[in-house]
Amino acid sequence: MPDKTEQGISALIQPLSFLPEYLSLAILKHIHRCIHYEPTIGIMGKTGVGKSSLCNTLFTPPPAKVSAVKGCTRQIGRYQLSLAPYVLLIVDFPGIGETPELDRIYTGLYQHWLGKLDLIIWVLKADDRAWNDDIRCYNQLISQGADPAGFLFVLNQADKIEPCREWDLVTHQPSLLQQQHLQVKIAQINALFSPQHPVLAVSASEGFNMLLWAETFIRALPDNASSAVTRQLEPEYRTKNVINTAQDNFARGVGHIFDDALCAMQTTGVLVRQFKRLRQRLLSVVRAVWHLLF
Ligand SMILES: Nc1nc2c(ncn2[C@@H]2O[C@H](COP(=O)(O)OP(=O)(O)OP(=O)(O)O)[C@@H](O)[C@H]2O)c(=O)[nH]1
Ligand SMILES: [Mg+2]
């Protein structure tokens, strides 16, 4: 374990020493699990929507090759990002909608991976009118038991929405009319897929809305995965809001263990008030040492 991580763990020993041993051990075990957690993120969507480009924008080192000509992610790309000694796995799925035979093979691949992914980023393209393949594939996965909360939809290539000539190349922003059209597209996604997380319009190549989307992405992850993913983001995406979100999720996980233990103890009155104070103190230390742990 790096020195800085050990420093973070040491800072927790004192507030944990006031708790019953079994509880402090359970919390430490959970914290170790989060620190060493190896998140797995899937990226799905039609060919050419910009799945690989989004991965390359968010993470360092660039994990996926990008093609302007034809579908280039023919097999699942498993990109292991290592910020030694920690690992993040990106599963870059081949794009759906190339041919019916390939789609059948790909749907099988998606199903095989579903249970292993912390989150699936589903990329749609702003200037695309035909989302039938996406709807069919998504509905099939949901009918086979996939949890809708495990999908984060994103509308990429916002710069291509009509009138695309109005895109401001200097500020990398859409015109007013483009903004309105993007809102219509987002409303369509909300109606068609009933997404559980906010849908944002972004442009991977223009860097438009990517900071806000990185925040949405970290918020959509399960509590135990968000800090480990934040650690691997390109430094420019590790904004204050992103870090706050990861800290909140991490502290919430520790809080749940505390609450479950308190519930099992069935204590009342003064003892409960004391435990609540210890909980508050522990969680503020947990948040404070986050930078050392991740
Ligand atoms: N204008 C614009 N082009 C983009 C954007 N994102 C990606 N592209 C381009 O779109 C093309 C396809 O991008 P990829 O990232 O290879 O798409 P993909 O979804 O990984 O495609 P497959 O691997 O075939 O499934 C490339 O030429 C990218 O440079 C964007 O936001 N705006
Ligand atoms: Mg690709």
Short mmCIF file of N, CA, C and O in Angstrom, two decimals, residues 87-188:
data_model
loop_
_atom_site.label_atom_id
_atom_site.label_comp_id
_atom_site.label_asym_id
_atom_site.label_seq_id
_atom_site.Cartn_x
_atom_site.Cartn_y
_atom_site.Cartn_z
N VAL A 87 -6.33 -0.54 -10.44
CA VAL A 87 -6.74 -0.89 -11.79
C VAL A 87 -8.19 -0.51 -12.04
O VAL A 87 -9.03 -0.62 -11.16
N LEU A 88 -8.47 -0.04 -13.26
CA LEU A 88 -9.85 0.20 -13.69
C LEU A 88 -10.01 -0.50 -15.03
O LEU A 88 -9.16 -0.37 -15.91
N LEU A 89 -11.09 -1.26 -15.18
CA LEU A 89 -11.31 -1.97 -16.43
C LEU A 89 -12.40 -1.27 -17.22
O LEU A 89 -13.50 -1.03 -16.71
N ILE A 90 -12.08 -0.91 -18.46
CA ILE A 90 -13.08 -0.33 -19.36
C ILE A 90 -13.41 -1.40 -20.39
O ILE A 90 -12.52 -1.94 -21.03
N VAL A 91 -14.69 -1.72 -20.50
CA VAL A 91 -15.10 -2.70 -21.50
C VAL A 91 -15.77 -1.93 -22.62
O VAL A 91 -16.89 -1.46 -22.48
N ASP A 92 -15.05 -1.77 -23.72
CA ASP A 92 -15.53 -0.98 -24.86
C ASP A 92 -16.19 -1.97 -25.83
O ASP A 92 -15.51 -2.71 -26.52
N PHE A 93 -17.52 -1.96 -25.83
CA PHE A 93 -18.24 -2.95 -26.64
C PHE A 93 -18.27 -2.53 -28.10
O PHE A 93 -18.27 -1.34 -28.42
N PRO A 94 -18.32 -3.51 -29.00
CA PRO A 94 -18.44 -3.15 -30.41
C PRO A 94 -19.81 -2.49 -30.64
O PRO A 94 -20.77 -2.79 -29.93
N GLY A 95 -19.88 -1.59 -31.61
CA GLY A 95 -21.12 -0.86 -31.85
C GLY A 95 -22.22 -1.74 -32.42
O GLY A 95 -21.95 -2.59 -33.26
N ILE A 96 -23.46 -1.52 -31.95
CA ILE A 96 -24.60 -2.24 -32.51
C ILE A 96 -25.02 -1.55 -33.81
O ILE A 96 -24.59 -0.44 -34.09
N GLY A 97 -25.85 -2.22 -34.59
CA GLY A 97 -26.45 -1.58 -35.77
C GLY A 97 -25.62 -1.65 -37.03
O GLY A 97 -25.89 -0.94 -37.98
N GLU A 98 -24.59 -2.54 -37.06
CA GLU A 98 -23.82 -2.66 -38.32
C GLU A 98 -24.50 -3.66 -39.25
O GLU A 98 -24.88 -3.31 -40.36
N THR A 99 -24.66 -4.90 -38.77
CA THR A 99 -25.41 -5.91 -39.54
C THR A 99 -26.20 -6.73 -38.53
O THR A 99 -25.81 -6.84 -37.36
N PRO A 100 -27.35 -7.37 -38.98
CA PRO A 100 -28.15 -8.17 -38.04
C PRO A 100 -27.34 -9.31 -37.42
O PRO A 100 -27.49 -9.60 -36.23
N GLU A 101 -26.45 -9.96 -38.23
CA GLU A 101 -25.66 -11.10 -37.68
C GLU A 101 -24.73 -10.61 -36.58
O GLU A 101 -24.65 -11.21 -35.51
N LEU A 102 -24.03 -9.49 -36.86
CA LEU A 102 -23.12 -8.95 -35.83
C LEU A 102 -23.91 -8.55 -34.59
O LEU A 102 -23.49 -8.79 -33.47
N ASP A 103 -25.09 -7.97 -34.79
CA ASP A 103 -25.92 -7.55 -33.64
C ASP A 103 -26.28 -8.72 -32.74
O ASP A 103 -26.29 -8.59 -31.52
N ARG A 104 -26.58 -9.88 -33.38
CA ARG A 104 -26.93 -11.04 -32.56
C ARG A 104 -25.75 -11.46 -31.70
O ARG A 104 -25.89 -11.75 -30.52
N ILE A 105 -24.57 -11.46 -32.30
CA ILE A 105 -23.35 -11.84 -31.56
C ILE A 105 -23.10 -10.81 -30.44
O ILE A 105 -22.83 -11.17 -29.29
N TYR A 106 -23.25 -9.53 -30.77
CA TYR A 106 -22.96 -8.48 -29.81
C TYR A 106 -23.93 -8.49 -28.63
O TYR A 106 -23.54 -8.27 -27.49
N THR A 107 -25.24 -8.75 -28.94
CA THR A 107 -26.22 -8.77 -27.85
C THR A 107 -25.84 -9.87 -26.84
O THR A 107 -25.95 -9.69 -25.64
N GLY A 108 -25.36 -11.02 -27.38
CA GLY A 108 -24.89 -12.11 -26.52
C GLY A 108 -23.73 -11.65 -25.65
O GLY A 108 -23.68 -11.95 -24.45
N LEU A 109 -22.81 -10.90 -26.26
CA LEU A 109 -21.65 -10.38 -25.52
C LEU A 109 -22.11 -9.45 -24.39
O LEU A 109 -21.63 -9.55 -23.26
N TYR A 110 -23.04 -8.57 -24.71
CA TYR A 110 -23.55 -7.62 -23.72
C TYR A 110 -24.14 -8.38 -22.53
O TYR A 110 -23.88 -8.06 -21.38
N GLN A 111 -24.96 -9.42 -22.87
CA GLN A 111 -25.61 -10.18 -21.79
C GLN A 111 -24.57 -10.85 -20.88
O GLN A 111 -24.69 -10.84 -19.67
N HIS A 112 -23.53 -11.40 -21.51
CA HIS A 112 -22.49 -12.09 -20.75
C HIS A 112 -21.83 -11.15 -19.73
O HIS A 112 -21.51 -11.55 -18.62
N TRP A 113 -21.70 -9.88 -20.14
CA TRP A 113 -20.96 -8.93 -19.30
C TRP A 113 -21.81 -8.22 -18.26
O TRP A 113 -21.27 -7.64 -17.30
N LEU A 114 -23.15 -8.21 -18.48
CA LEU A 114 -24.02 -7.36 -17.66
C LEU A 114 -23.74 -7.38 -16.17
O LEU A 114 -23.56 -6.34 -15.54
N GLY A 115 -23.70 -8.58 -15.60
CA GLY A 115 -23.56 -8.70 -14.15
C GLY A 115 -22.19 -8.27 -13.64
O GLY A 115 -22.00 -8.10 -12.43
N LYS A 116 -21.25 -8.10 -14.54
CA LYS A 116 -19.87 -7.81 -14.10
C LYS A 116 -19.55 -6.31 -14.14
O LYS A 116 -18.45 -5.90 -13.80
N LEU A 117 -20.51 -5.50 -14.61
CA LEU A 117 -20.21 -4.08 -14.83
C LEU A 117 -20.77 -3.20 -13.70
O LEU A 117 -21.90 -3.40 -13.27
N ASP A 118 -19.99 -2.23 -13.27
CA ASP A 118 -20.48 -1.29 -12.25
C ASP A 118 -21.44 -0.29 -12.86
O ASP A 118 -22.37 0.18 -12.20
N LEU A 119 -21.22 0.05 -14.13
CA LEU A 119 -22.10 1.00 -14.82
C LEU A 119 -21.92 0.80 -16.31
O LEU A 119 -20.83 0.47 -16.78
N ILE A 120 -23.01 1.00 -17.04
CA ILE A 120 -22.92 0.94 -18.51
C ILE A 120 -23.22 2.33 -19.05
O ILE A 120 -24.29 2.89 -18.78
N ILE A 121 -22.25 2.89 -19.76
CA ILE A 121 -22.47 4.18 -20.40
C ILE A 121 -23.03 3.88 -21.78
O ILE A 121 -22.41 3.15 -22.56
N TRP A 122 -24.24 4.39 -22.04
CA TRP A 122 -24.87 4.12 -23.34
C TRP A 122 -24.82 5.40 -24.16
O TRP A 122 -25.46 6.38 -23.82
N VAL A 123 -24.05 5.36 -25.23
CA VAL A 123 -23.81 6.58 -26.01
C VAL A 123 -24.75 6.65 -27.21
O VAL A 123 -24.87 5.69 -27.97
N LEU A 124 -25.43 7.79 -27.33
CA LEU A 124 -26.29 8.06 -28.49
C LEU A 124 -25.69 9.28 -29.19
O LEU A 124 -24.99 10.08 -28.58
N LYS A 125 -26.02 9.42 -30.48
CA LYS A 125 -25.42 10.50 -31.27
C LYS A 125 -26.47 11.56 -31.54
O LYS A 125 -27.60 11.25 -31.92
N ALA A 126 -26.08 12.83 -31.34
CA ALA A 126 -27.05 13.93 -31.38
C ALA A 126 -27.75 14.06 -32.72
O ALA A 126 -28.93 14.39 -32.78
N ASP A 127 -27.04 13.80 -33.82
CA ASP A 127 -27.67 14.00 -35.13
C ASP A 127 -28.25 12.72 -35.70
O ASP A 127 -28.54 12.62 -36.88
N ASP A 128 -28.42 11.71 -34.85
CA ASP A 128 -28.96 10.43 -35.29
C ASP A 128 -30.47 10.41 -35.08
O ASP A 128 -30.95 10.69 -33.98
N ARG A 129 -31.21 10.07 -36.14
CA ARG A 129 -32.67 9.99 -36.00
C ARG A 129 -33.12 8.55 -35.71
O ARG A 129 -34.26 8.34 -35.31
N ALA A 130 -32.27 7.58 -36.00
CA ALA A 130 -32.70 6.18 -35.92
C ALA A 130 -32.12 5.52 -34.67
O ALA A 130 -30.95 5.13 -34.64
N TRP A 131 -32.95 5.44 -33.64
CA TRP A 131 -32.49 4.80 -32.41
C TRP A 131 -33.14 3.43 -32.21
O TRP A 131 -33.15 2.89 -31.11
N ASN A 132 -33.70 2.86 -33.30
CA ASN A 132 -34.41 1.58 -33.18
C ASN A 132 -33.50 0.47 -32.66
O ASN A 132 -33.92 -0.32 -31.80
N ASP A 133 -32.26 0.42 -33.17
CA ASP A 133 -31.34 -0.64 -32.72
C ASP A 133 -31.04 -0.50 -31.23
O ASP A 133 -30.98 -1.49 -30.51
N ASP A 134 -30.87 0.76 -30.81
CA ASP A 134 -30.59 1.00 -29.39
C ASP A 134 -31.78 0.58 -28.52
O ASP A 134 -31.60 -0.07 -27.49
N ILE A 135 -32.98 1.00 -28.96
CA ILE A 135 -34.18 0.70 -28.16
C ILE A 135 -34.36 -0.82 -28.05
O ILE A 135 -34.60 -1.36 -26.97
N ARG A 136 -34.19 -1.50 -29.20
CA ARG A 136 -34.37 -2.96 -29.21
C ARG A 136 -33.35 -3.63 -28.29
O ARG A 136 -33.70 -4.45 -27.43
N CYS A 137 -32.10 -3.24 -28.42
CA CYS A 137 -31.03 -3.85 -27.62
C CYS A 137 -31.24 -3.55 -26.13
O CYS A 137 -31.15 -4.44 -25.29
N TYR A 138 -31.57 -2.29 -25.82
CA TYR A 138 -31.77 -1.90 -24.41
C TYR A 138 -32.94 -2.66 -23.80
O TYR A 138 -32.81 -3.25 -22.72
N ASN A 139 -34.08 -2.68 -24.54
CA ASN A 139 -35.27 -3.37 -24.00
C ASN A 139 -35.00 -4.85 -23.78
O ASN A 139 -35.47 -5.44 -22.80
N GLN A 140 -34.21 -5.43 -24.69
CA GLN A 140 -33.87 -6.85 -24.55
C GLN A 140 -33.07 -7.07 -23.26
O GLN A 140 -33.34 -7.99 -22.50
N LEU A 141 -32.10 -6.19 -23.02
CA LEU A 141 -31.27 -6.34 -21.81
C LEU A 141 -32.12 -6.16 -20.55
O LEU A 141 -31.97 -6.91 -19.58
N ILE A 142 -33.03 -5.17 -20.59
CA ILE A 142 -33.89 -4.94 -19.41
C ILE A 142 -34.82 -6.13 -19.20
O ILE A 142 -35.00 -6.59 -18.06
N SER A 143 -35.36 -6.67 -20.30
CA SER A 143 -36.28 -7.81 -20.15
C SER A 143 -35.54 -9.03 -19.61
O SER A 143 -36.14 -9.94 -19.05
N GLN A 144 -34.21 -9.05 -19.78
CA GLN A 144 -33.43 -10.18 -19.24
C GLN A 144 -32.89 -9.89 -17.85
O GLN A 144 -32.01 -10.58 -17.36
N GLY A 145 -33.41 -8.85 -17.23
CA GLY A 145 -33.09 -8.63 -15.82
C GLY A 145 -32.09 -7.54 -15.52
O GLY A 145 -31.73 -7.35 -14.35
N ALA A 146 -31.61 -6.82 -16.55
CA ALA A 146 -30.66 -5.74 -16.26
C ALA A 146 -31.37 -4.63 -15.49
O ALA A 146 -32.54 -4.36 -15.72
N ASP A 147 -30.62 -4.01 -14.56
CA ASP A 147 -31.20 -2.95 -13.72
C ASP A 147 -31.09 -1.60 -14.46
O ASP A 147 -29.97 -1.18 -14.78
N PRO A 148 -32.20 -0.90 -14.70
CA PRO A 148 -32.13 0.39 -15.41
C PRO A 148 -31.20 1.39 -14.73
O PRO A 148 -30.62 2.25 -15.38
N ALA A 149 -31.02 1.28 -13.40
CA ALA A 149 -30.13 2.21 -12.69
C ALA A 149 -28.66 1.98 -13.06
O ALA A 149 -27.81 2.81 -12.78
N GLY A 150 -28.38 0.86 -13.71
CA GLY A 150 -27.01 0.56 -14.10
C GLY A 150 -26.63 1.15 -15.45
O GLY A 150 -25.54 0.89 -15.96
N PHE A 151 -27.54 1.95 -16.05
CA PHE A 151 -27.26 2.53 -17.37
C PHE A 151 -27.21 4.06 -17.27
O PHE A 151 -28.09 4.67 -16.67
N LEU A 152 -26.19 4.64 -17.86
CA LEU A 152 -26.09 6.10 -17.94
C LEU A 152 -26.09 6.48 -19.43
O LEU A 152 -25.15 6.18 -20.15
N PHE A 153 -27.19 7.12 -19.87
CA PHE A 153 -27.28 7.53 -21.27
C PHE A 153 -26.61 8.88 -21.45
O PHE A 153 -26.72 9.76 -20.59
N VAL A 154 -25.93 9.04 -22.59
CA VAL A 154 -25.30 10.33 -22.88
C VAL A 154 -25.47 10.62 -24.37
O VAL A 154 -25.40 9.72 -25.21
N LEU A 155 -25.74 11.88 -24.68
CA LEU A 155 -25.94 12.31 -26.07
C LEU A 155 -24.64 12.96 -26.55
O LEU A 155 -24.34 14.10 -26.21
N ASN A 156 -23.87 12.20 -27.34
CA ASN A 156 -22.56 12.71 -27.79
C ASN A 156 -22.67 13.40 -29.15
O ASN A 156 -23.71 13.34 -29.80
N GLN A 157 -21.60 14.05 -29.54
CA GLN A 157 -21.50 14.75 -30.83
C GLN A 157 -22.53 15.88 -30.91
O GLN A 157 -23.14 16.10 -31.96
N ALA A 158 -22.70 16.57 -29.78
CA ALA A 158 -23.64 17.69 -29.71
C ALA A 158 -23.33 18.74 -30.78
O ALA A 158 -24.23 19.43 -31.26
N ASP A 159 -22.05 18.83 -31.16
CA ASP A 159 -21.66 19.83 -32.17
C ASP A 159 -22.26 19.55 -33.54
O ASP A 159 -22.30 20.42 -34.40
N LYS A 160 -22.76 18.30 -33.73
CA LYS A 160 -23.29 17.95 -35.05
C LYS A 160 -24.79 18.20 -35.18
O LYS A 160 -25.37 17.96 -36.23
N ILE A 161 -25.42 18.65 -34.09
CA ILE A 161 -26.87 18.88 -34.17
C ILE A 161 -27.12 20.07 -35.12
O ILE A 161 -26.33 21.02 -35.15
N GLU A 162 -28.20 19.98 -35.86
CA GLU A 162 -28.53 21.09 -36.80
C GLU A 162 -28.97 22.33 -36.04
O GLU A 162 -29.61 22.19 -34.99
N PRO A 163 -28.73 23.52 -36.53
CA PRO A 163 -27.87 23.83 -37.68
C PRO A 163 -26.39 23.79 -37.27
O PRO A 163 -25.92 24.66 -36.52
N CYS A 164 -25.69 22.71 -37.73
CA CYS A 164 -24.33 22.45 -37.22
C CYS A 164 -23.33 23.55 -37.58
O CYS A 164 -22.32 23.71 -36.90
N ARG A 165 -23.66 24.33 -38.62
CA ARG A 165 -22.75 25.44 -38.98
C ARG A 165 -22.77 26.55 -37.92
O ARG A 165 -21.92 27.42 -37.92
N GLU A 166 -23.77 26.50 -37.04
CA GLU A 166 -23.86 27.55 -36.01
C GLU A 166 -22.99 27.26 -34.79
O GLU A 166 -22.91 28.06 -33.86
N TRP A 167 -22.41 26.07 -34.75
CA TRP A 167 -21.55 25.71 -33.59
C TRP A 167 -20.41 26.73 -33.45
O TRP A 167 -19.76 27.05 -34.45
N ASP A 168 -20.22 27.23 -32.26
CA ASP A 168 -19.17 28.23 -32.05
C ASP A 168 -17.82 27.52 -31.86
O ASP A 168 -17.59 26.88 -30.82
N LEU A 169 -16.99 27.66 -32.87
CA LEU A 169 -15.70 26.95 -32.85
C LEU A 169 -14.70 27.56 -31.89
O LEU A 169 -13.70 26.94 -31.55
N VAL A 170 -14.98 28.80 -31.46
CA VAL A 170 -14.04 29.47 -30.55
C VAL A 170 -14.35 29.08 -29.11
O VAL A 170 -13.47 28.67 -28.35
N THR A 171 -15.64 29.20 -28.74
CA THR A 171 -16.00 28.89 -27.34
C THR A 171 -16.40 27.42 -27.16
O THR A 171 -16.63 26.97 -26.05
N HIS A 172 -16.51 26.68 -28.28
CA HIS A 172 -16.91 25.26 -28.25
C HIS A 172 -18.30 25.09 -27.63
O HIS A 172 -18.51 24.21 -26.79
N GLN A 173 -19.21 25.96 -28.04
CA GLN A 173 -20.58 25.95 -27.49
C GLN A 173 -21.61 25.90 -28.63
O GLN A 173 -21.35 26.42 -29.71
N PRO A 174 -22.79 25.33 -28.34
CA PRO A 174 -23.86 25.34 -29.35
C PRO A 174 -24.52 26.72 -29.43
O PRO A 174 -24.47 27.48 -28.45
N SER A 175 -25.14 27.01 -30.59
CA SER A 175 -25.93 28.24 -30.72
C SER A 175 -27.23 28.04 -29.92
O SER A 175 -27.53 26.92 -29.47
N LEU A 176 -28.00 29.11 -29.82
CA LEU A 176 -29.27 29.02 -29.10
C LEU A 176 -30.19 27.98 -29.73
O LEU A 176 -30.81 27.15 -29.03
N LEU A 177 -30.24 28.00 -31.06
CA LEU A 177 -31.11 27.06 -31.76
C LEU A 177 -30.61 25.62 -31.58
O LEU A 177 -31.41 24.69 -31.36
N GLN A 178 -29.30 25.45 -31.64
CA GLN A 178 -28.73 24.11 -31.40
C GLN A 178 -29.06 23.63 -29.98
O GLN A 178 -29.41 22.47 -29.78
N GLN A 179 -28.97 24.57 -29.03
CA GLN A 179 -29.31 24.20 -27.63
C GLN A 179 -30.75 23.71 -27.54
O GLN A 179 -31.04 22.72 -26.86
N GLN A 180 -31.64 24.43 -28.24
CA GLN A 180 -33.05 24.03 -28.20
C GLN A 180 -33.22 22.64 -28.82
O GLN A 180 -33.93 21.79 -28.28
N HIS A 181 -32.52 22.39 -29.93
CA HIS A 181 -32.64 21.09 -30.58
C HIS A 181 -32.06 19.97 -29.71
O HIS A 181 -32.58 18.86 -29.68
N LEU A 182 -31.00 20.31 -28.98
CA LEU A 182 -30.41 19.30 -28.08
C LEU A 182 -31.40 18.95 -26.97
O LEU A 182 -31.54 17.78 -26.58
N GLN A 183 -32.12 19.98 -26.48
CA GLN A 183 -33.13 19.74 -25.43
C GLN A 183 -34.23 18.82 -25.94
O GLN A 183 -34.71 17.95 -25.22
N VAL A 184 -34.62 19.00 -27.21
CA VAL A 184 -35.65 18.14 -27.81
C VAL A 184 -35.15 16.70 -27.85
O VAL A 184 -35.87 15.76 -27.49
N LYS A 185 -33.88 16.54 -28.24
CA LYS A 185 -33.30 15.19 -28.32
C LYS A 185 -33.26 14.53 -26.94
O LYS A 185 -33.54 13.35 -26.78
N ILE A 186 -32.90 15.33 -25.94
CA ILE A 186 -32.83 14.78 -24.57
C ILE A 186 -34.22 14.37 -24.11
O ILE A 186 -34.39 13.30 -23.50
N ALA A 187 -35.23 15.19 -24.46
CA ALA A 187 -36.61 14.84 -24.09
C ALA A 187 -37.00 13.53 -24.76
O ALA A 187 -37.68 12.68 -24.15
N GLN A 188 -36.55 13.32 -26.00
CA GLN A 188 -36.85 12.06 -26.71
C GLN A 188 -36.20 10.87 -25.97
O GLN A 188 -36.83 9.84 -25.79
#
